[in-house]
Amino acid sequence: MARNGWPPGPIRTPRAVLPLALGREPLSYLRRLVRTYGDVAHITAAGEHIVVLSDPRMVRDVLVTHQRNFRKGRGLERARKLLGNGLLTSEGEEHIRQRRLIQPAFHKERVASYATAMTEYAIRVHSRWTDGATLDVAEEMMRLTLGVVARTLFDADIEAQARNVGEALSLVLNSFWTTMLPFADLLEKLPIPLLKKGKEARAQLDAIIYGLIAERRKQPGDRGDLLSMLLLAQDEEQGGRGMSDAQVRDEAMTIFLAGHETTANALSWTWFLLSGAPDVEQSLHDEIDRVLGGRMPTVADLPHLPVVEQVVTEAMRLYPPAWLIGRRAIGEYQVGGYTLPPRTIVLISPYVIHRDARFFAEPDRFMPSRWTPEFRQGLVPFAYVPFGGGTRRCIGESFAWMELALVTATIAQRWRLRLVPGHPVVTQPLVTLRMKHGLRMTAERRPDLPSPDSRSPDLRSPDLRSPGLRRRGASAPPHAE
Ligand code: HEM
């Protein structure tokens, strides 16, 4: 028992087994919980005490100020079976050391060099579409982001590989997400065939990844991909030695999995929201046509595409792919006048906080134009946290922002996507915020623009060497470190 009692919350445990404890509709359950009990709400399930925190200052304290008092928890042990000991699954000092080692692979300049792969894959995916065709856009986005991560990570074309690689990967992904749920240890008690299949698929992927590593070790050097960076990474504290093959494999697998589904979800939600907001879509098209004049977007264009940025920022506000961030307290923890005992699970829901009217007027409305520089500046720190915060903040954040903007611009330049009438769009909050029934949309081809040569000359020559990325600049979405 907490020394001065637990924070308020429902007396009855909703379910015996978590994560079902949050109910069949965890998103609305969490919103109701916070509305009823406030910024510090308590639930219990399967003998665990869970406290949901929804005040941005408390979020900052857990993720940043007092992050040493928290671990990611036991779910990690399950994830380790699939991911090994990569960045996502390490804790404490080991995590900090690994993060330092991997960081160079995500430096701005390096990330900017992946832009071409992002636009090329977007073109590859949309060039298969035909005018008037019905697509599962969620599947298409998954295929797209998988292609991007395979190319940027391994300089490999996954699509060109045997079909079972793709299948293996999606099996691993599915079982991975199951194991990453904050209460994954309880899931182990359930007979989940997916986990077994995931194991087999992992063995296949391992063989491929180790094969690639062995090839690279024979011909060392920088091939411009993430794998090269991992192989080149030196750990000075450990006497300047590089990573072992097993370490490289674990990191590669981690980035492969963490960098794929989240981005695909964010893109799918973006298309869904645009389809219901023709005015917003029109201003997006106008901007893209004016700035790009029909050519492929590059990193240098991004500062000139504020509407694109506003649209993806707002989509991730309404549907943050990482809708729940979980921690387990190591020692006692004081919050909101309560003293939580060690081992309390703390949950932070970006979904709930992003829809709080204290921070966002008309919180359920898709309104990209709210993201003016003044609004960003005035926004309460940690009221917008799609990438988390502190030492565990998403390492792929600038990668993701760039991919979201480039893919949105590339596709919206050529296509208008319309939700198929009657298709149910239902949230499926697993570890990432998926769409339960996919996203059936009709692709309408937009008319071609006049030839690119008639464009103004200053917007022509794309220069990939000058990363115009200003993600952390004045108009970047607000996150505090
Ligand atoms: C829209 C896309 C993305 C979203 C919303 C997202 C969100 C997040 C969040 C919230 C965390 C922190 C989780 C926690 O604190 O428990 C995280 C961690 C992580 N993300 Fe992302 N992510 C995205 C894309 C990516 C990409 C593209 C990559 C890699 C290419 C990536 C790699 C990682 C890794 C390796 C971690 C673990 C970092 C650590 O523990 O130090 N993510 N992500």
Short mmCIF file of C-alpha atoms and ligand atoms in Angstrom, two decimals:
data_model
loop_
_atom_site.label_atom_id
_atom_site.label_comp_id
_atom_site.label_asym_id
_atom_site.label_seq_id
_atom_site.Cartn_x
_atom_site.Cartn_y
_atom_site.Cartn_z
CA MET A 1 0.00 0.00 0.00
CA ALA A 2 1.20 3.50 -0.71
CA ARG A 3 2.11 5.22 2.58
CA ASN A 4 -0.59 7.85 2.27
CA GLY A 5 -2.99 5.71 0.29
CA TRP A 6 -3.25 5.11 -3.41
CA PRO A 7 -4.40 7.82 -5.76
CA PRO A 8 -8.10 7.71 -6.66
CA GLY A 9 -9.36 5.16 -9.14
CA PRO A 10 -12.06 2.58 -9.77
CA ILE A 11 -12.43 0.15 -6.92
CA ARG A 12 -13.19 -2.87 -9.06
CA THR A 13 -10.45 -4.37 -11.14
CA PRO A 14 -11.77 -4.41 -14.69
CA ARG A 15 -10.21 -7.74 -15.70
CA ALA A 16 -7.99 -10.37 -14.23
CA VAL A 17 -5.43 -10.45 -16.99
CA LEU A 18 -3.60 -7.46 -18.28
CA PRO A 19 -3.37 -5.77 -20.77
CA LEU A 20 -7.03 -6.51 -21.07
CA ALA A 21 -7.32 -4.76 -17.75
CA LEU A 22 -7.66 -1.54 -19.61
CA GLY A 23 -10.83 -2.88 -21.10
CA ARG A 24 -11.82 -3.76 -24.60
CA GLU A 25 -11.36 -0.17 -25.62
CA PRO A 26 -8.28 1.00 -23.78
CA LEU A 27 -8.20 4.43 -25.40
CA SER A 28 -11.67 5.48 -24.31
CA TYR A 29 -11.19 3.68 -21.00
CA LEU A 30 -8.05 5.71 -20.29
CA ARG A 31 -9.70 8.96 -21.28
CA ARG A 32 -12.65 8.24 -19.01
CA LEU A 33 -10.33 7.26 -16.20
CA VAL A 34 -8.43 10.53 -16.42
CA ARG A 35 -11.62 12.57 -16.77
CA THR A 36 -13.09 10.92 -13.69
CA TYR A 37 -10.08 10.64 -11.40
CA GLY A 38 -7.68 13.32 -12.63
CA ASP A 39 -4.01 13.50 -13.51
CA VAL A 40 -2.99 10.77 -11.07
CA ALA A 41 -5.31 7.78 -11.38
CA HIS A 42 -4.89 4.31 -9.94
CA ILE A 43 -6.00 0.93 -11.23
CA THR A 44 -5.10 -2.57 -10.17
CA ALA A 45 -4.95 -5.75 -12.15
CA ALA A 46 -3.43 -9.17 -11.71
CA GLY A 47 -1.87 -8.04 -8.46
CA GLU A 48 -0.15 -5.08 -10.08
CA HIS A 49 -0.67 -1.45 -9.06
CA ILE A 50 -0.81 0.86 -12.02
CA VAL A 51 -0.81 4.64 -11.86
CA VAL A 52 -1.73 6.64 -14.94
CA LEU A 53 -0.12 10.08 -15.06
CA SER A 54 -1.55 12.77 -17.32
CA ASP A 55 -0.03 16.05 -16.20
CA PRO A 56 2.81 17.03 -18.56
CA ARG A 57 5.00 18.04 -15.61
CA MET A 58 4.61 14.57 -14.15
CA VAL A 59 5.42 13.12 -17.55
CA ARG A 60 8.61 15.13 -17.66
CA ASP A 61 9.54 14.02 -14.16
CA VAL A 62 9.14 10.34 -14.99
CA LEU A 63 10.82 10.45 -18.41
CA VAL A 64 13.54 12.98 -17.66
CA THR A 65 14.03 14.41 -14.17
CA HIS A 66 13.63 11.18 -12.22
CA GLN A 67 14.18 8.71 -15.05
CA ARG A 68 16.79 6.90 -12.97
CA ASN A 69 14.04 5.82 -10.63
CA PHE A 70 12.36 3.86 -13.43
CA ARG A 71 12.96 0.84 -15.61
CA LYS A 72 11.12 -0.19 -18.68
CA GLY A 73 10.18 -3.33 -16.82
CA ARG A 74 9.72 -7.01 -17.25
CA GLY A 75 8.19 -6.81 -20.70
CA LEU A 76 11.74 -6.25 -21.83
CA GLU A 77 12.79 -9.74 -20.81
CA ARG A 78 10.27 -11.14 -23.27
CA ALA A 79 11.28 -8.74 -25.97
CA ARG A 80 14.89 -9.76 -25.43
CA LYS A 81 14.06 -13.24 -26.64
CA LEU A 82 13.31 -11.73 -30.02
CA LEU A 83 15.48 -8.67 -30.13
CA GLY A 84 18.46 -9.81 -28.12
CA ASN A 85 20.14 -7.05 -26.19
CA GLY A 86 19.55 -4.07 -28.46
CA LEU A 87 18.99 -0.46 -27.54
CA LEU A 88 15.29 -0.88 -26.91
CA THR A 89 15.76 -3.74 -24.47
CA SER A 90 18.79 -2.68 -22.43
CA GLU A 91 18.54 -0.81 -19.15
CA GLY A 92 20.59 1.51 -16.93
CA GLU A 93 24.28 2.06 -17.60
CA GLU A 94 24.34 -0.51 -20.36
CA HIS A 95 21.59 1.37 -22.17
CA ILE A 96 23.45 4.67 -21.92
CA ARG A 97 26.64 3.06 -23.28
CA GLN A 98 24.78 1.48 -26.19
CA ARG A 99 22.93 4.65 -26.97
CA ARG A 100 26.22 6.53 -27.20
CA LEU A 101 27.57 3.88 -29.54
CA ILE A 102 24.60 3.97 -31.89
CA GLN A 103 23.92 7.70 -31.89
CA PRO A 104 26.25 8.48 -34.84
CA ALA A 105 24.07 6.32 -37.09
CA PHE A 106 21.28 8.83 -36.42
CA HIS A 107 23.20 12.08 -36.79
CA LYS A 108 21.39 14.69 -38.86
CA GLU A 109 23.69 14.55 -41.85
CA ARG A 110 23.56 10.78 -41.90
CA VAL A 111 19.78 10.72 -41.66
CA ALA A 112 19.52 13.35 -44.42
CA SER A 113 21.39 10.98 -46.71
CA TYR A 114 18.50 8.51 -46.45
CA ALA A 115 16.07 10.94 -48.07
CA THR A 116 16.40 9.49 -51.55
CA ALA A 117 15.57 6.00 -50.32
CA MET A 118 12.44 7.40 -48.68
CA THR A 119 11.12 9.17 -51.77
CA GLU A 120 12.14 6.33 -54.06
CA TYR A 121 10.22 3.79 -52.04
CA ALA A 122 7.20 6.10 -51.89
CA ILE A 123 7.29 6.33 -55.68
CA ARG A 124 7.79 2.61 -56.02
CA VAL A 125 4.73 1.91 -53.90
CA HIS A 126 2.41 4.50 -55.44
CA SER A 127 3.43 3.83 -59.02
CA ARG A 128 1.67 0.47 -58.72
CA TRP A 129 -1.61 2.17 -57.98
CA THR A 130 -4.14 2.80 -60.70
CA ASP A 131 -6.72 5.55 -60.89
CA GLY A 132 -9.92 4.50 -59.14
CA ALA A 133 -8.39 1.38 -57.54
CA THR A 134 -9.27 0.39 -54.00
CA LEU A 135 -6.28 -0.21 -51.75
CA ASP A 136 -5.54 -1.20 -48.22
CA VAL A 137 -3.52 1.91 -47.51
CA ALA A 138 -2.40 0.61 -44.10
CA GLU A 139 -0.78 -2.37 -45.85
CA GLU A 140 0.73 -0.14 -48.50
CA MET A 141 2.29 2.11 -45.87
CA MET A 142 3.68 -0.91 -44.05
CA ARG A 143 5.28 -2.15 -47.24
CA LEU A 144 6.68 1.28 -47.90
CA THR A 145 8.28 1.82 -44.50
CA LEU A 146 9.62 -1.74 -44.50
CA GLY A 147 11.33 -1.02 -47.81
CA VAL A 148 12.80 2.21 -46.45
CA VAL A 149 14.17 0.66 -43.29
CA ALA A 150 15.65 -2.31 -45.19
CA ARG A 151 17.36 -0.03 -47.67
CA THR A 152 18.67 2.46 -45.12
CA LEU A 153 19.68 -0.18 -42.61
CA PHE A 154 21.17 -2.87 -44.82
CA ASP A 155 21.38 -1.25 -48.22
CA ALA A 156 19.24 -4.26 -49.15
CA ASP A 157 16.17 -4.52 -51.25
CA ILE A 158 13.87 -6.66 -49.17
CA GLU A 159 11.29 -6.89 -51.90
CA ALA A 160 13.85 -8.45 -54.19
CA GLN A 161 14.60 -11.12 -51.59
CA ALA A 162 12.64 -14.31 -51.20
CA ARG A 163 9.03 -13.75 -50.29
CA ASN A 164 9.36 -15.55 -47.00
CA VAL A 165 11.62 -12.80 -45.68
CA GLY A 166 8.69 -10.43 -45.76
CA GLU A 167 6.47 -13.01 -44.13
CA ALA A 168 9.09 -13.84 -41.53
CA LEU A 169 9.42 -10.20 -40.73
CA SER A 170 5.75 -9.57 -40.28
CA LEU A 171 5.51 -12.62 -38.02
CA VAL A 172 8.40 -11.38 -35.95
CA LEU A 173 6.82 -7.96 -35.84
CA ASN A 174 3.50 -9.27 -34.67
CA SER A 175 4.95 -11.44 -31.97
CA PHE A 176 7.38 -8.67 -31.06
CA TRP A 177 4.59 -6.22 -30.35
CA THR A 178 2.81 -8.79 -28.28
CA THR A 179 5.89 -9.23 -26.15
CA MET A 180 6.47 -5.51 -25.77
CA LEU A 181 3.17 -4.80 -24.10
CA PRO A 182 3.84 -3.43 -20.63
CA PHE A 183 2.41 -6.60 -19.12
CA ALA A 184 3.98 -9.07 -21.49
CA ASP A 185 4.96 -11.50 -18.76
CA LEU A 186 1.31 -12.22 -18.12
CA LEU A 187 0.75 -12.95 -21.78
CA GLU A 188 3.28 -15.74 -21.58
CA LYS A 189 0.72 -17.71 -19.61
CA LEU A 190 -1.64 -17.62 -22.55
CA PRO A 191 -1.25 -20.01 -25.44
CA ILE A 192 -0.23 -17.65 -28.21
CA PRO A 193 0.78 -19.51 -31.38
CA LEU A 194 2.09 -16.24 -32.74
CA LEU A 195 4.97 -16.33 -30.28
CA LYS A 196 6.09 -19.75 -31.51
CA LYS A 197 5.82 -18.74 -35.14
CA GLY A 198 7.68 -15.55 -34.29
CA LYS A 199 10.56 -17.64 -32.96
CA GLU A 200 10.85 -19.63 -36.17
CA ALA A 201 10.66 -16.50 -38.27
CA ARG A 202 13.34 -14.92 -36.15
CA ALA A 203 15.70 -17.78 -36.91
CA GLN A 204 15.22 -17.10 -40.63
CA LEU A 205 15.87 -13.42 -40.21
CA ASP A 206 18.92 -14.11 -38.07
CA ALA A 207 20.41 -16.18 -40.85
CA ILE A 208 19.93 -13.31 -43.29
CA ILE A 209 21.29 -10.63 -40.96
CA TYR A 210 24.33 -12.69 -39.94
CA GLY A 211 24.94 -13.38 -43.64
CA LEU A 212 24.95 -9.65 -44.37
CA ILE A 213 27.25 -8.96 -41.43
CA ALA A 214 29.72 -11.65 -42.55
CA GLU A 215 29.76 -10.19 -46.05
CA ARG A 216 30.48 -6.72 -44.70
CA ARG A 217 33.22 -7.92 -42.37
CA LYS A 218 35.01 -9.32 -45.42
CA GLN A 219 34.79 -5.97 -47.19
CA PRO A 220 34.85 -3.34 -44.46
CA GLY A 221 34.07 0.30 -45.16
CA ASP A 222 31.18 2.71 -45.15
CA ARG A 223 28.44 1.82 -47.60
CA GLY A 224 26.33 4.70 -46.38
CA ASP A 225 23.81 2.55 -44.53
CA LEU A 226 23.08 2.05 -40.86
CA LEU A 227 24.71 -1.37 -40.83
CA SER A 228 28.02 0.21 -41.84
CA MET A 229 27.67 2.67 -38.98
CA LEU A 230 26.98 -0.12 -36.53
CA LEU A 231 29.99 -2.08 -37.76
CA LEU A 232 32.19 1.00 -37.59
CA ALA A 233 30.96 2.09 -34.17
CA GLN A 234 33.72 2.11 -31.62
CA ASP A 235 33.19 2.00 -27.94
CA GLU A 236 35.93 4.13 -26.46
CA GLU A 237 35.16 3.22 -22.88
CA GLN A 238 35.66 -0.42 -23.77
CA GLY A 239 39.10 0.12 -25.26
CA GLY A 240 37.90 1.22 -28.69
CA ARG A 241 36.65 -2.16 -29.75
CA GLY A 242 33.70 -2.41 -32.08
CA MET A 243 30.53 -4.36 -31.54
CA SER A 244 30.42 -8.11 -31.77
CA ASP A 245 28.39 -9.70 -34.56
CA ALA A 246 25.73 -10.60 -32.03
CA GLN A 247 25.53 -7.00 -30.81
CA VAL A 248 25.28 -5.66 -34.35
CA ARG A 249 22.57 -8.19 -35.08
CA ASP A 250 20.60 -7.15 -32.00
CA GLU A 251 20.83 -3.45 -32.80
CA ALA A 252 19.94 -4.01 -36.44
CA MET A 253 16.92 -6.11 -35.54
CA THR A 254 15.82 -3.50 -32.98
CA ILE A 255 15.99 -0.64 -35.45
CA PHE A 256 14.34 -2.78 -38.10
CA LEU A 257 11.36 -3.43 -35.86
CA ALA A 258 11.13 -0.12 -34.00
CA GLY A 259 11.50 1.96 -37.12
CA HIS A 260 8.93 0.33 -39.29
CA GLU A 261 5.44 -0.08 -37.93
CA THR A 262 5.34 3.19 -35.98
CA THR A 263 6.03 5.25 -39.09
CA ALA A 264 3.59 3.21 -41.19
CA ASN A 265 0.86 3.85 -38.62
CA ALA A 266 1.52 7.57 -38.53
CA LEU A 267 1.25 7.69 -42.32
CA SER A 268 -1.97 5.68 -42.42
CA TRP A 269 -3.63 7.92 -39.86
CA THR A 270 -2.47 10.93 -41.86
CA TRP A 271 -4.21 9.65 -45.02
CA PHE A 272 -7.33 8.82 -43.08
CA LEU A 273 -7.53 12.30 -41.54
CA LEU A 274 -6.82 14.06 -44.83
CA SER A 275 -9.58 12.10 -46.51
CA GLY A 276 -12.08 13.59 -44.04
CA ALA A 277 -10.76 17.15 -44.35
CA PRO A 278 -10.87 18.30 -48.00
CA ASP A 279 -9.95 21.90 -47.09
CA VAL A 280 -6.78 20.81 -45.36
CA GLU A 281 -6.01 18.46 -48.21
CA GLN A 282 -6.44 21.29 -50.69
CA SER A 283 -3.99 23.55 -48.87
CA LEU A 284 -1.54 20.63 -48.70
CA HIS A 285 -1.83 20.06 -52.45
CA ASP A 286 -1.47 23.78 -53.17
CA GLU A 287 1.71 23.97 -51.13
CA ILE A 288 3.23 20.85 -52.67
CA ASP A 289 2.43 22.00 -56.21
CA ARG A 290 3.75 25.49 -55.58
CA VAL A 291 6.99 24.43 -53.92
CA LEU A 292 7.83 21.29 -55.88
CA GLY A 293 6.22 22.03 -59.20
CA GLY A 294 5.93 18.33 -59.91
CA ARG A 295 9.45 17.15 -59.04
CA MET A 296 10.49 14.77 -56.29
CA PRO A 297 10.80 16.41 -52.84
CA THR A 298 14.22 16.51 -51.20
CA VAL A 299 15.48 17.31 -47.73
CA ALA A 300 16.24 20.84 -48.90
CA ASP A 301 12.54 21.35 -49.64
CA LEU A 302 11.32 20.49 -46.17
CA PRO A 303 11.68 23.97 -44.67
CA HIS A 304 9.50 25.22 -47.54
CA LEU A 305 6.72 22.74 -46.80
CA PRO A 306 5.21 23.96 -43.49
CA VAL A 307 1.74 22.59 -44.26
CA VAL A 308 3.18 19.09 -44.77
CA GLU A 309 4.83 19.37 -41.37
CA GLN A 310 1.69 20.69 -39.70
CA VAL A 311 -0.36 17.85 -41.15
CA VAL A 312 1.90 15.06 -39.90
CA THR A 313 2.38 16.79 -36.54
CA GLU A 314 -1.38 17.03 -36.06
CA ALA A 315 -1.96 13.45 -37.23
CA MET A 316 0.50 12.21 -34.60
CA ARG A 317 -1.22 14.35 -32.00
CA LEU A 318 -4.55 12.66 -32.63
CA TYR A 319 -3.14 9.18 -33.27
CA PRO A 320 0.28 8.87 -31.64
CA PRO A 321 1.66 5.51 -32.84
CA ALA A 322 3.26 4.97 -29.42
CA TRP A 323 0.01 5.56 -27.55
CA LEU A 324 1.23 4.17 -24.22
CA ILE A 325 4.60 4.46 -22.53
CA GLY A 326 5.15 2.25 -19.51
CA ARG A 327 7.69 2.28 -16.68
CA ARG A 328 8.16 0.44 -13.42
CA ALA A 329 9.35 2.34 -10.36
CA ILE A 330 12.55 1.05 -8.78
CA GLY A 331 12.30 2.96 -5.51
CA GLU A 332 9.49 4.89 -3.81
CA TYR A 333 8.17 7.68 -5.94
CA GLN A 334 6.42 10.89 -4.93
CA VAL A 335 3.85 12.26 -7.30
CA GLY A 336 0.86 14.56 -6.87
CA GLY A 337 1.06 14.26 -3.07
CA TYR A 338 1.17 10.45 -3.13
CA THR A 339 4.06 8.18 -2.32
CA LEU A 340 4.05 5.25 -4.67
CA PRO A 341 5.88 2.16 -3.44
CA PRO A 342 8.64 0.49 -5.45
CA ARG A 343 7.43 -1.72 -8.34
CA THR A 344 4.41 0.45 -9.11
CA ILE A 345 3.77 0.51 -12.85
CA VAL A 346 3.49 4.04 -14.21
CA LEU A 347 1.67 4.60 -17.48
CA ILE A 348 1.82 7.69 -19.64
CA SER A 349 -0.56 7.88 -22.55
CA PRO A 350 0.43 10.34 -25.28
CA TYR A 351 -3.02 9.64 -26.76
CA VAL A 352 -4.81 10.94 -23.66
CA ILE A 353 -2.52 13.91 -23.11
CA HIS A 354 -2.65 14.93 -26.77
CA ARG A 355 -6.45 15.12 -26.54
CA ASP A 356 -6.58 17.17 -23.39
CA ALA A 357 -8.49 20.44 -23.87
CA ARG A 358 -6.19 22.19 -21.39
CA PHE A 359 -3.44 22.05 -24.00
CA PHE A 360 -5.25 21.74 -27.32
CA ALA A 361 -8.43 23.67 -28.12
CA GLU A 362 -11.10 21.44 -29.70
CA PRO A 363 -8.84 18.50 -28.94
CA ASP A 364 -10.62 15.91 -31.08
CA ARG A 365 -10.61 18.06 -34.18
CA PHE A 366 -8.03 17.58 -36.94
CA MET A 367 -6.70 21.12 -37.23
CA PRO A 368 -3.14 21.21 -38.60
CA SER A 369 -3.25 25.01 -38.83
CA ARG A 370 -3.09 25.20 -35.03
CA TRP A 371 0.65 24.39 -35.26
CA THR A 372 1.80 27.97 -35.81
CA PRO A 373 5.26 28.91 -34.51
CA GLU A 374 3.55 30.88 -31.70
CA PHE A 375 1.43 27.91 -30.72
CA ARG A 376 4.45 25.63 -30.62
CA GLN A 377 6.32 28.12 -28.50
CA GLY A 378 3.47 28.54 -26.06
CA LEU A 379 2.66 24.86 -25.73
CA VAL A 380 3.22 23.36 -22.28
CA PRO A 381 6.39 21.22 -22.41
CA PHE A 382 5.60 17.49 -22.57
CA ALA A 383 2.01 18.06 -23.66
CA TYR A 384 3.07 16.70 -27.07
CA VAL A 385 5.17 13.58 -26.64
CA PRO A 386 4.82 11.24 -29.65
CA PHE A 387 8.51 10.32 -29.32
CA GLY A 388 8.68 10.11 -25.53
CA GLY A 389 11.43 11.99 -23.70
CA GLY A 390 14.65 11.75 -21.73
CA THR A 391 17.37 9.21 -22.28
CA ARG A 392 14.93 6.73 -23.80
CA ARG A 393 13.43 9.19 -26.22
CA CYS A 394 13.08 7.75 -29.71
CA ILE A 395 16.49 7.64 -31.34
CA GLY A 396 14.85 7.53 -34.77
CA GLU A 397 12.88 10.74 -34.30
CA SER A 398 14.52 12.82 -37.02
CA PHE A 399 14.52 9.78 -39.30
CA ALA A 400 10.78 9.47 -38.70
CA TRP A 401 9.97 13.17 -39.20
CA MET A 402 11.86 13.18 -42.45
CA GLU A 403 10.24 10.00 -43.70
CA LEU A 404 6.76 11.22 -42.76
CA ALA A 405 7.22 14.54 -44.53
CA LEU A 406 8.88 13.15 -47.66
CA VAL A 407 6.44 10.29 -48.10
CA THR A 408 3.41 12.51 -47.50
CA ALA A 409 4.66 15.07 -50.02
CA THR A 410 5.60 12.43 -52.61
CA ILE A 411 2.26 10.64 -52.49
CA ALA A 412 0.02 13.71 -52.10
CA GLN A 413 1.72 15.18 -55.14
CA ARG A 414 0.19 12.47 -57.32
CA TRP A 415 -2.76 11.04 -55.43
CA ARG A 416 -5.83 11.92 -53.48
CA LEU A 417 -6.89 9.07 -51.21
CA ARG A 418 -10.55 8.69 -50.27
CA LEU A 419 -11.91 6.44 -47.56
CA VAL A 420 -14.18 3.77 -49.04
CA PRO A 421 -17.69 4.66 -47.77
CA GLY A 422 -18.73 2.43 -44.93
CA HIS A 423 -15.24 1.08 -44.23
CA PRO A 424 -14.91 0.91 -40.45
CA VAL A 425 -11.82 2.68 -39.20
CA VAL A 426 -11.28 1.34 -35.73
CA THR A 427 -8.27 1.91 -33.49
CA GLN A 428 -6.40 -1.19 -32.40
CA PRO A 429 -4.08 -0.16 -29.62
CA LEU A 430 -1.45 -2.89 -29.40
CA VAL A 431 2.03 -1.62 -28.73
CA THR A 432 1.49 0.73 -31.64
CA LEU A 433 -1.79 2.33 -32.59
CA ARG A 434 -2.92 0.26 -35.53
CA MET A 435 -6.12 0.18 -37.53
CA LYS A 436 -8.10 -2.91 -36.71
CA HIS A 437 -9.63 -3.45 -40.14
CA GLY A 438 -6.93 -1.82 -42.20
CA LEU A 439 -7.66 1.28 -44.25
CA ARG A 440 -9.59 0.77 -47.44
CA MET A 441 -9.27 3.78 -49.68
CA THR A 442 -9.82 4.67 -53.29
CA ALA A 443 -6.85 6.18 -55.10
CA GLU A 444 -7.71 9.14 -57.32
CA ARG A 445 -4.94 10.34 -59.56
CA ARG A 446 -4.33 14.08 -59.42
CA PRO A 447 -3.87 15.90 -62.72
CA ASP A 448 -0.25 16.36 -63.82
CA LEU A 449 1.35 19.77 -63.40
CA PRO A 450 3.00 21.61 -66.28
CA SER A 451 6.55 20.45 -67.04
CA PRO A 452 9.05 21.07 -64.20
CA ASP A 453 11.17 23.35 -66.42
CA SER A 454 8.59 26.08 -66.13
CA ARG A 455 9.24 26.28 -62.38
CA SER A 456 11.08 29.10 -60.71
CA PRO A 457 14.82 28.30 -60.87
CA ASP A 458 15.56 28.66 -57.14
CA LEU A 459 13.33 25.69 -56.35
CA ARG A 460 14.83 23.36 -58.92
CA SER A 461 18.18 21.74 -58.22
CA PRO A 462 17.77 19.39 -55.27
CA ASP A 463 20.91 19.31 -53.17
CA LEU A 464 21.04 16.31 -50.93
CA ARG A 465 24.36 17.35 -49.48
CA SER A 466 22.88 20.33 -47.74
CA PRO A 467 20.49 18.95 -45.17
CA GLY A 468 17.90 21.65 -44.86
CA LEU A 469 16.43 19.74 -41.99
CA ARG A 470 15.53 22.05 -39.21
CA ARG A 471 13.68 19.62 -37.09
CA ARG A 472 14.93 21.24 -33.96
CA GLY A 473 14.45 24.73 -35.32
CA ALA A 474 11.77 27.25 -34.49
CA SER A 475 9.01 25.49 -36.36
CA ALA A 476 9.92 21.96 -35.33
CA PRO A 477 7.26 20.24 -33.27
CA PRO A 478 7.82 21.05 -29.65
CA HIS A 479 9.47 18.46 -27.47
CA ALA A 480 11.59 19.26 -24.52
CA GLU A 481 14.59 17.05 -23.88
C1 HEM B 1 6.41 7.94 -36.15
C2 HEM B 1 7.38 7.11 -35.90
C3 HEM B 1 7.89 6.78 -34.54
C4 HEM B 1 7.32 6.95 -33.30
C5 HEM B 1 5.97 7.57 -32.97
C6 HEM B 1 8.26 6.43 -32.33
C7 HEM B 1 8.06 6.49 -30.96
C8 HEM B 1 8.97 6.06 -30.03
C9 HEM B 1 8.83 6.22 -28.61
C10 HEM B 1 7.65 6.89 -27.88
C11 HEM B 1 9.93 5.68 -28.01
C12 HEM B 1 10.24 5.65 -26.52
C13 HEM B 1 9.53 4.52 -25.83
C14 HEM B 1 9.72 4.58 -24.31
O1 HEM B 1 10.18 5.57 -23.76
O2 HEM B 1 9.37 3.58 -23.66
C15 HEM B 1 10.78 5.14 -29.08
C16 HEM B 1 11.98 4.49 -28.89
C17 HEM B 1 12.76 4.01 -29.90
N1 HEM B 1 12.57 4.20 -31.26
FE1 HEM B 1 11.04 5.17 -32.12
N2 HEM B 1 9.36 5.95 -32.98
C18 HEM B 1 9.19 6.14 -34.32
C19 HEM B 1 10.07 5.84 -35.33
C20 HEM B 1 11.31 5.25 -35.15
C21 HEM B 1 12.27 5.00 -36.19
C22 HEM B 1 12.08 5.41 -37.66
C23 HEM B 1 13.32 4.33 -35.63
C24 HEM B 1 14.59 3.83 -36.25
C25 HEM B 1 14.92 3.91 -37.51
C26 HEM B 1 13.02 4.18 -34.21
C27 HEM B 1 13.81 3.55 -33.29
C28 HEM B 1 13.60 3.57 -31.93
C29 HEM B 1 14.51 2.94 -30.97
C30 HEM B 1 15.77 2.14 -31.30
C31 HEM B 1 13.98 3.23 -29.70
C32 HEM B 1 14.56 2.83 -28.35
C33 HEM B 1 15.40 3.98 -27.84
C34 HEM B 1 16.00 3.74 -26.47
O3 HEM B 1 15.40 3.01 -25.66
O4 HEM B 1 17.04 4.34 -26.22
N3 HEM B 1 11.79 4.76 -33.96
N4 HEM B 1 10.18 5.42 -30.28
#
